[in-house]
Structures are given as structure tokens and as C-alpha cells.
Amino acid sequence: VGLLGNCLALHVIRANQKKLNSTTLYSLNLVISDILFTLSLPLRMLYYAQGFHWPLGEVLCKISGFIFYMNTYAGVNFMTCLSVDRFIAVVLPLRFGKFRKVGNVRYICVGVWLLVLAQTLPLFGMPMTNSEDGGYITCMEYPNFEKVDNISTILIGAVFLGFIIPVFTILVCYSILCSKLRLSAKTNHLTEKSGRSKKAIGVICCVSVVFVVCFSPYHIDLLQYMIRKLVSNPDCADLTAFQVSLHITVCLMNLNACLDPFIYFFACKGYKRKLLKLLKLQGSISFSSAVRTPEGSTKDYTDGNKIQLNSERINERRLNSTDQS
């Protein structure tokens, strides 16, 4: 679902490149990160299907982990960029409007990718697989990282940089935006009657809720365990519970890539219009292909009807002759 939805979003954005602006550029990069993220999931599905056994070796484990985490946090950062972009457009258009120019936004997008690359490259220097009892080899499980020195401090810093700062920025920007839109609706009766402010506030709330619900559980879970690890030494039962909760919360993070296309659909009028037009066009082509018959087949179709009609007449005559006898 995530791959299909984001591929459709990518097609719509590319078809609308003539109207390229800051929002479109951030959305394009967000879609690309979601597509790359979903492409890494089949390897994880194979791992779970094998009963938490990784048969593909250390190198592929590191590559899949790198793609998974890089595109997770690329998505987080581009969602943050979108919130700041909307904030500048509505609240501070004159003072910081230059940051919304397409040329500057391109540099910002490159900077985001380089930042995320720097955050995730250290994964290649960490042990990602571990041989367990029974011949099983685990991949990207937390106990595999415990061999790294100061892993608790490293992960706490990663949570602050990759989640707490972005979520704080998003919530602050969208809270101020909602206040500004409510004030605008009160002072401008035309805006209030059109319902645009209510719709915009609804979309903002939806984006914020999806972001918090998908990303908070994983990072809160990771943060609390690392703090406990620094303060005390959790026992085996705590470690097992932590591992189970990580698998559940990672699934919630995966869900975000599936929900983003639905947010595009309801939030962006241009995306909704172009997507419906595309689906309508594909439906028309399919219907036309189904009902259209080639020149040669028209005769066959007519001849077939004639044969069927003649057969029915012959059967009818046979029945009549039988009744008369």
C-alpha cells in the first residue's frame, strides 16, 4: 500500500513540475524517502518469515539497516521542513520568505540528505548480526549493539537529534499556524464562511497526530530504556520486554509510509484532482479496450450470433416436429 500510494504521489508531483515550489520540493523528497523505505521492508519481512533468522550475511544486514534508518529519519526531517515552510508562508512571509525560494530549498534538501547520511553511516561500523543458539542469526536486534561502547549515550543523543527536536519544531509551528488561522477566520467573515480555515486546521491536526502516533512510541521506548540502563542495570526480563516492544513500535513507524499518501490526498487539492484524473483516464482506457473489437473480430462476432440463432431455430423445429408426432 505504501509503495503504490507513494509511487502515485511521485507520478503526480513529477507531472506538475511546471508549478515547482518549496512545498512541492519538500513533498517530492518526502515521497522518495518513503519509497526507498518501503523497498527495504521485503528483507525485513523475509527475516521475520524465517523466524528471526537472517540468511543473507552481515553486509546485506548492514545495507538493509542503513536504508531503513536513513529513510526513516529523512522522512522525519522533510516533514519538519514542511511544517517550517508552512509557518514561514503564513506567519513570517516577509522576513524569511527567501528561504522558500526554489533555489534555496534545493540546497536545504541536499543538506537534509547529507545530515541524515552522517547520522546513519556509523551503522556500518557497528555489529549488526549475531549468532544465537540453534543456528539462528539475528539482524538489527538491540542486543547486537550492546557490544558498542557508550551505546546508551549514543542512542539518547540520536533520539534527541532525530525525534525530539523535529517533533518539538513541528508541534510549535503547527500550533502557531492554528492560532493564526483561527484569528484570521474571526476577523475575516469570508474566510470563515468558506470553511478553508477549518479544513486547514483539520489537516494540520491530522498530520500532527499521525506523526506523533507513528514515531513517538518507538523513540519514547528507546529513550526510557537507555536512561534506565545508565542509572541501573535492567535484568533479562526487562531486556526481553524491551525487545518485544521495539518490534511493535517499529511496525507503527512502518505504518507512517502507508499513511502519508492519504494525507497528500486529503490535504492537497492539486494532488487529489490529478490523482482522480489519472485514475479516471486509466479506467476509460481499460473500458475502451474491453468494449473495442478489431475489424476482423466484428465479423466473427456477427457470424457467431448467426450460428447461435440458427441452432436455436433448428432446435425449435425439432421440438415442434416431436410434438406433432
Short mmCIF file of C-alpha atoms in Angstrom, two decimals:
data_model
loop_
_atom_site.label_atom_id
_atom_site.label_comp_id
_atom_site.label_asym_id
_atom_site.label_seq_id
_atom_site.Cartn_x
_atom_site.Cartn_y
_atom_site.Cartn_z
CA VAL A 1 0.00 0.00 0.00
CA GLY A 2 2.79 2.39 0.94
CA LEU A 3 4.78 1.68 -2.22
CA LEU A 4 1.75 2.04 -4.52
CA GLY A 5 0.49 5.20 -2.83
CA ASN A 6 3.88 6.90 -2.84
CA CYS A 7 4.57 5.91 -6.47
CA LEU A 8 1.25 7.54 -7.43
CA ALA A 9 2.24 10.61 -5.42
CA LEU A 10 5.62 10.72 -7.19
CA HIS A 11 3.90 10.47 -10.60
CA VAL A 12 1.52 13.32 -9.74
CA ILE A 13 4.32 15.56 -8.43
CA ARG A 14 6.51 14.91 -11.48
CA ALA A 15 3.57 15.65 -13.80
CA ASN A 16 3.19 19.01 -12.04
CA GLN A 17 6.86 20.10 -12.26
CA LYS A 18 5.98 23.33 -14.08
CA LYS A 19 4.48 24.64 -10.81
CA LEU A 20 7.53 23.73 -8.72
CA ASN A 21 7.65 25.48 -5.34
CA SER A 22 9.06 24.89 -1.86
CA THR A 23 6.16 22.69 -0.71
CA THR A 24 6.37 20.54 -3.86
CA LEU A 25 10.13 20.07 -3.45
CA TYR A 26 9.87 19.00 0.19
CA SER A 27 6.95 16.70 -0.69
CA LEU A 28 8.96 15.19 -3.56
CA ASN A 29 11.87 14.37 -1.25
CA LEU A 30 9.49 13.01 1.39
CA VAL A 31 7.88 10.72 -1.20
CA ILE A 32 11.30 9.50 -2.39
CA SER A 33 12.33 8.71 1.20
CA ASP A 34 9.05 6.81 1.76
CA ILE A 35 9.55 4.79 -1.45
CA LEU A 36 13.12 3.85 -0.50
CA PHE A 37 11.90 2.98 2.99
CA THR A 38 9.21 0.61 1.66
CA LEU A 39 11.75 -1.03 -0.68
CA SER A 40 13.80 -2.05 2.38
CA LEU A 41 10.84 -3.80 4.03
CA PRO A 42 10.82 -7.07 1.97
CA LEU A 43 14.18 -8.01 3.52
CA ARG A 44 12.75 -7.43 7.00
CA MET A 45 9.68 -9.49 6.06
CA LEU A 46 12.00 -12.32 4.97
CA TYR A 47 13.78 -12.08 8.33
CA TYR A 48 10.50 -12.37 10.27
CA ALA A 49 9.20 -15.15 7.98
CA GLN A 50 12.38 -17.16 8.71
CA GLY A 51 11.62 -16.97 12.44
CA PHE A 52 14.04 -14.10 13.21
CA HIS A 53 16.81 -15.76 11.19
CA TRP A 54 18.93 -13.72 8.75
CA PRO A 55 20.40 -15.93 5.99
CA LEU A 56 21.84 -13.12 3.83
CA GLY A 57 25.04 -12.24 5.69
CA GLU A 58 26.44 -9.27 7.62
CA VAL A 59 26.88 -6.93 4.63
CA LEU A 60 23.25 -7.14 3.46
CA CYS A 61 22.07 -6.76 7.05
CA LYS A 62 24.04 -3.51 7.35
CA ILE A 63 22.76 -2.25 3.98
CA SER A 64 19.12 -3.00 4.86
CA GLY A 65 19.55 -1.35 8.27
CA PHE A 66 21.19 1.69 6.68
CA ILE A 67 18.36 2.10 4.12
CA PHE A 68 15.71 1.56 6.81
CA TYR A 69 17.01 4.13 9.29
CA MET A 70 18.28 6.66 6.76
CA ASN A 71 14.91 6.96 5.04
CA THR A 72 13.01 6.87 8.34
CA TYR A 73 14.85 9.97 9.56
CA ALA A 74 14.91 11.59 6.13
CA GLY A 75 11.10 11.40 6.26
CA VAL A 76 11.07 12.92 9.77
CA ASN A 77 13.32 15.79 8.67
CA PHE A 78 11.35 16.56 5.50
CA MET A 79 8.09 16.60 7.48
CA THR A 80 9.80 19.10 9.78
CA CYS A 81 10.86 21.17 6.76
CA LEU A 82 7.26 21.18 5.51
CA SER A 83 5.98 22.46 8.87
CA VAL A 84 8.60 25.24 8.97
CA ASP A 85 7.84 26.10 5.33
CA ARG A 86 4.11 26.47 6.09
CA PHE A 87 4.94 28.50 9.20
CA ILE A 88 7.10 30.94 7.22
CA ALA A 89 4.49 31.22 4.43
CA VAL A 90 1.70 32.21 6.84
CA VAL A 91 3.39 33.88 9.82
CA LEU A 92 6.70 35.35 8.58
CA PRO A 93 6.45 35.68 4.78
CA LEU A 94 8.36 38.97 4.51
CA ARG A 95 11.20 38.35 6.93
CA PHE A 96 12.09 34.77 5.95
CA GLY A 97 10.40 34.43 2.54
CA LYS A 98 13.80 33.97 0.85
CA PHE A 99 14.09 30.52 2.44
CA ARG A 100 11.04 29.45 0.41
CA LYS A 101 12.66 30.24 -2.95
CA VAL A 102 13.14 27.12 -5.06
CA GLY A 103 16.91 27.63 -5.40
CA ASN A 104 17.40 27.85 -1.62
CA VAL A 105 15.05 24.93 -0.96
CA ARG A 106 17.16 22.71 -3.24
CA TYR A 107 20.20 23.42 -1.04
CA ILE A 108 18.15 22.73 2.10
CA CYS A 109 17.04 19.35 0.70
CA VAL A 110 20.64 18.40 -0.14
CA GLY A 111 21.63 19.49 3.38
CA VAL A 112 18.94 17.28 4.92
CA TRP A 113 20.12 14.22 2.98
CA LEU A 114 23.75 14.90 3.99
CA LEU A 115 22.73 15.32 7.65
CA VAL A 116 20.80 12.04 7.67
CA LEU A 117 23.67 10.32 5.85
CA ALA A 118 26.08 11.49 8.55
CA GLN A 119 23.69 10.21 11.24
CA THR A 120 23.29 6.73 9.76
CA LEU A 121 26.74 6.00 8.25
CA PRO A 122 28.13 4.90 11.67
CA LEU A 123 25.83 1.85 11.40
CA PHE A 124 28.36 0.30 9.00
CA GLY A 125 30.93 0.30 11.80
CA MET A 126 28.64 -1.46 14.28
CA PRO A 127 27.98 -5.21 14.63
CA MET A 128 24.53 -5.83 13.11
CA THR A 129 24.30 -9.64 13.19
CA ASN A 130 24.79 -12.17 15.97
CA SER A 131 24.80 -15.99 16.05
CA GLU A 132 22.27 -17.41 18.52
CA ASP A 133 21.64 -20.90 19.89
CA GLY A 134 20.11 -23.28 17.36
CA GLY A 135 22.00 -21.84 14.38
CA TYR A 136 19.86 -18.68 14.16
CA ILE A 137 21.48 -15.41 13.07
CA THR A 138 19.74 -12.23 14.22
CA CYS A 139 19.90 -8.91 12.34
CA MET A 140 19.33 -5.37 13.67
CA GLU A 141 18.32 -6.61 17.13
CA TYR A 142 19.22 -4.39 20.09
CA PRO A 143 21.47 -6.95 21.91
CA ASN A 144 23.73 -6.95 18.83
CA PHE A 145 24.53 -3.26 19.52
CA GLU A 146 25.36 -3.72 23.21
CA LYS A 147 28.96 -4.51 22.29
CA VAL A 148 29.39 -0.87 21.17
CA ASP A 149 30.99 1.41 23.79
CA ASN A 150 28.69 4.09 25.26
CA ILE A 151 25.75 2.80 23.20
CA SER A 152 23.22 4.24 25.69
CA THR A 153 24.64 7.77 25.39
CA ILE A 154 24.85 7.46 21.59
CA LEU A 155 21.21 6.35 21.28
CA ILE A 156 19.94 9.06 23.68
CA GLY A 157 21.70 11.66 21.52
CA ALA A 158 20.23 10.08 18.37
CA VAL A 159 16.70 10.24 19.85
CA PHE A 160 17.10 13.95 20.69
CA LEU A 161 18.52 14.81 17.27
CA GLY A 162 16.29 12.52 15.20
CA PHE A 163 12.97 12.84 17.04
CA ILE A 164 12.65 15.25 19.99
CA ILE A 165 13.94 18.34 18.16
CA PRO A 166 11.85 17.62 15.00
CA VAL A 167 8.63 16.82 16.91
CA PHE A 168 9.04 19.94 19.07
CA THR A 169 9.56 22.05 15.91
CA ILE A 170 6.53 20.52 14.17
CA LEU A 171 4.19 20.98 17.14
CA VAL A 172 5.31 24.59 17.76
CA CYS A 173 4.98 25.57 14.08
CA TYR A 174 1.57 23.96 13.66
CA SER A 175 0.26 25.33 16.99
CA ILE A 176 1.13 28.90 15.94
CA LEU A 177 -0.35 28.22 12.49
CA CYS A 178 -3.64 27.04 14.00
CA SER A 179 -3.82 30.14 16.21
CA LYS A 180 -3.13 32.37 13.22
CA LEU A 181 -5.81 30.63 11.12
CA ARG A 182 -8.41 30.88 13.91
CA LEU A 183 -7.67 34.59 14.32
CA SER A 184 -7.91 35.07 10.55
CA ALA A 185 -11.30 33.31 10.48
CA LYS A 186 -12.65 35.56 13.24
CA THR A 187 -11.53 38.81 11.59
CA ASN A 188 -12.42 37.77 8.03
CA HIS A 189 -16.02 36.57 7.64
CA LEU A 190 -15.45 35.42 4.04
CA THR A 191 -12.70 33.07 5.21
CA GLU A 192 -14.95 31.78 7.96
CA LYS A 193 -17.85 31.13 5.57
CA SER A 194 -15.67 29.33 3.04
CA GLY A 195 -14.53 26.88 5.71
CA ARG A 196 -10.93 26.97 4.47
CA SER A 197 -9.54 27.73 7.91
CA LYS A 198 -11.37 24.79 9.48
CA LYS A 199 -10.14 22.47 6.73
CA ALA A 200 -6.56 23.72 7.10
CA ILE A 201 -6.69 23.28 10.88
CA GLY A 202 -8.11 19.78 10.41
CA VAL A 203 -5.28 18.82 8.05
CA ILE A 204 -2.67 20.26 10.46
CA CYS A 205 -4.14 18.28 13.36
CA CYS A 206 -4.22 15.12 11.21
CA VAL A 207 -0.56 15.48 10.18
CA SER A 208 0.49 16.15 13.78
CA VAL A 209 -1.46 13.19 15.17
CA VAL A 210 -0.11 10.78 12.51
CA PHE A 211 3.45 11.92 13.18
CA VAL A 212 3.16 11.64 16.97
CA VAL A 213 1.31 8.28 16.91
CA CYS A 214 3.72 6.68 14.42
CA PHE A 215 7.06 7.91 15.76
CA SER A 216 6.59 8.63 19.49
CA PRO A 217 6.17 5.06 20.85
CA TYR A 218 9.45 3.81 19.34
CA HIS A 219 11.55 6.77 20.47
CA ILE A 220 9.98 7.01 23.94
CA ASP A 221 10.55 3.28 24.42
CA LEU A 222 14.17 3.59 23.29
CA LEU A 223 14.79 6.68 25.43
CA GLN A 224 13.35 5.25 28.66
CA TYR A 225 15.35 2.01 28.38
CA MET A 226 18.63 3.82 27.65
CA ILE A 227 18.11 6.13 30.65
CA ARG A 228 17.34 3.12 32.87
CA LYS A 229 20.47 1.42 31.53
CA LEU A 230 22.59 4.41 32.55
CA VAL A 231 21.01 4.65 36.02
CA SER A 232 20.73 0.94 36.83
CA ASN A 233 21.24 -2.42 35.16
CA PRO A 234 17.95 -3.86 33.74
CA ASP A 235 17.58 -7.63 34.10
CA CYS A 236 16.90 -10.23 31.38
CA ALA A 237 13.11 -9.89 31.74
CA ASP A 238 13.36 -6.12 31.13
CA LEU A 239 15.56 -6.71 28.08
CA THR A 240 13.11 -9.25 26.63
CA ALA A 241 10.14 -6.91 27.19
CA PHE A 242 12.12 -4.07 25.60
CA GLN A 243 12.91 -6.16 22.50
CA VAL A 244 9.25 -7.16 22.07
CA SER A 245 8.08 -3.56 22.44
CA LEU A 246 10.67 -2.43 19.88
CA HIS A 247 9.25 -4.81 17.27
CA ILE A 248 5.72 -3.46 17.89
CA THR A 249 6.74 0.21 17.82
CA VAL A 250 8.84 -0.29 14.66
CA CYS A 251 5.66 -1.55 12.97
CA LEU A 252 4.00 1.76 13.88
CA MET A 253 6.89 3.63 12.24
CA ASN A 254 6.41 1.50 9.13
CA LEU A 255 2.74 2.49 9.09
CA ASN A 256 3.67 6.14 8.53
CA ALA A 257 4.88 5.40 4.97
CA CYS A 258 1.42 3.99 4.19
CA LEU A 259 -0.46 6.93 5.74
CA ASP A 260 1.49 9.73 4.02
CA PRO A 261 -0.22 9.25 0.59
CA PHE A 262 -3.66 9.53 2.25
CA ILE A 263 -2.58 12.80 3.87
CA TYR A 264 -1.47 14.09 0.44
CA PHE A 265 -4.86 13.09 -0.99
CA PHE A 266 -6.97 14.94 1.58
CA ALA A 267 -4.58 17.85 2.18
CA CYS A 268 -3.54 18.83 -1.35
CA LYS A 269 -6.30 19.84 -3.73
CA GLY A 270 -3.96 19.62 -6.75
CA TYR A 271 -2.81 16.12 -5.79
CA LYS A 272 -6.40 14.94 -5.30
CA ARG A 273 -7.53 16.41 -8.64
CA LYS A 274 -4.62 14.97 -10.64
CA LEU A 275 -4.87 11.56 -8.98
CA LEU A 276 -8.60 11.28 -9.68
CA LYS A 277 -7.98 12.43 -13.26
CA LEU A 278 -5.26 9.78 -13.66
CA LEU A 279 -7.45 7.01 -12.26
CA LYS A 280 -10.38 8.15 -14.43
CA LEU A 281 -8.14 8.12 -17.53
CA GLN A 282 -6.85 4.62 -16.75
CA GLY A 283 -10.41 3.43 -16.17
CA SER A 284 -11.55 4.88 -19.51
CA ILE A 285 -8.65 3.20 -21.34
CA SER A 286 -9.42 -0.16 -19.72
CA PHE A 287 -13.13 0.14 -20.54
CA SER A 288 -12.40 1.16 -24.13
CA SER A 289 -10.03 -1.78 -24.55
CA ALA A 290 -12.67 -4.13 -23.21
CA VAL A 291 -15.52 -2.99 -25.48
CA ARG A 292 -13.47 -2.22 -28.61
CA THR A 293 -13.38 -5.06 -31.20
CA PRO A 294 -10.95 -5.21 -34.12
CA GLU A 295 -12.27 -5.19 -37.67
CA GLY A 296 -11.65 -8.90 -38.08
CA SER A 297 -13.39 -9.77 -34.85
CA THR A 298 -16.58 -7.84 -35.73
CA LYS A 299 -17.38 -10.33 -38.46
CA ASP A 300 -16.59 -13.25 -36.14
CA TYR A 301 -18.89 -11.79 -33.53
CA THR A 302 -21.73 -11.39 -36.07
CA ASP A 303 -21.16 -14.86 -37.52
CA GLY A 304 -21.21 -16.29 -34.03
CA ASN A 305 -24.59 -14.69 -33.38
CA LYS A 306 -25.94 -16.09 -36.65
CA ILE A 307 -24.73 -19.61 -35.82
CA GLN A 308 -26.31 -19.38 -32.36
CA LEU A 309 -29.61 -18.12 -33.88
CA ASN A 310 -29.67 -20.91 -36.49
CA SER A 311 -29.02 -23.52 -33.83
CA GLU A 312 -31.92 -22.18 -31.76
CA ARG A 313 -34.24 -22.33 -34.81
CA ILE A 314 -33.20 -25.92 -35.63
CA ASN A 315 -33.83 -26.99 -32.03
CA GLU A 316 -37.22 -25.24 -32.09
CA ARG A 317 -38.22 -27.08 -35.31
CA ARG A 318 -37.19 -30.40 -33.83
CA LEU A 319 -39.34 -29.77 -30.77
CA ASN A 320 -42.34 -28.82 -32.95
CA SER A 321 -41.99 -31.93 -35.10
CA THR A 322 -41.78 -34.09 -31.99
CA ASP A 323 -44.97 -32.53 -30.58
CA GLN A 324 -46.84 -33.10 -33.87
CA SER A 325 -45.84 -36.76 -33.99
#
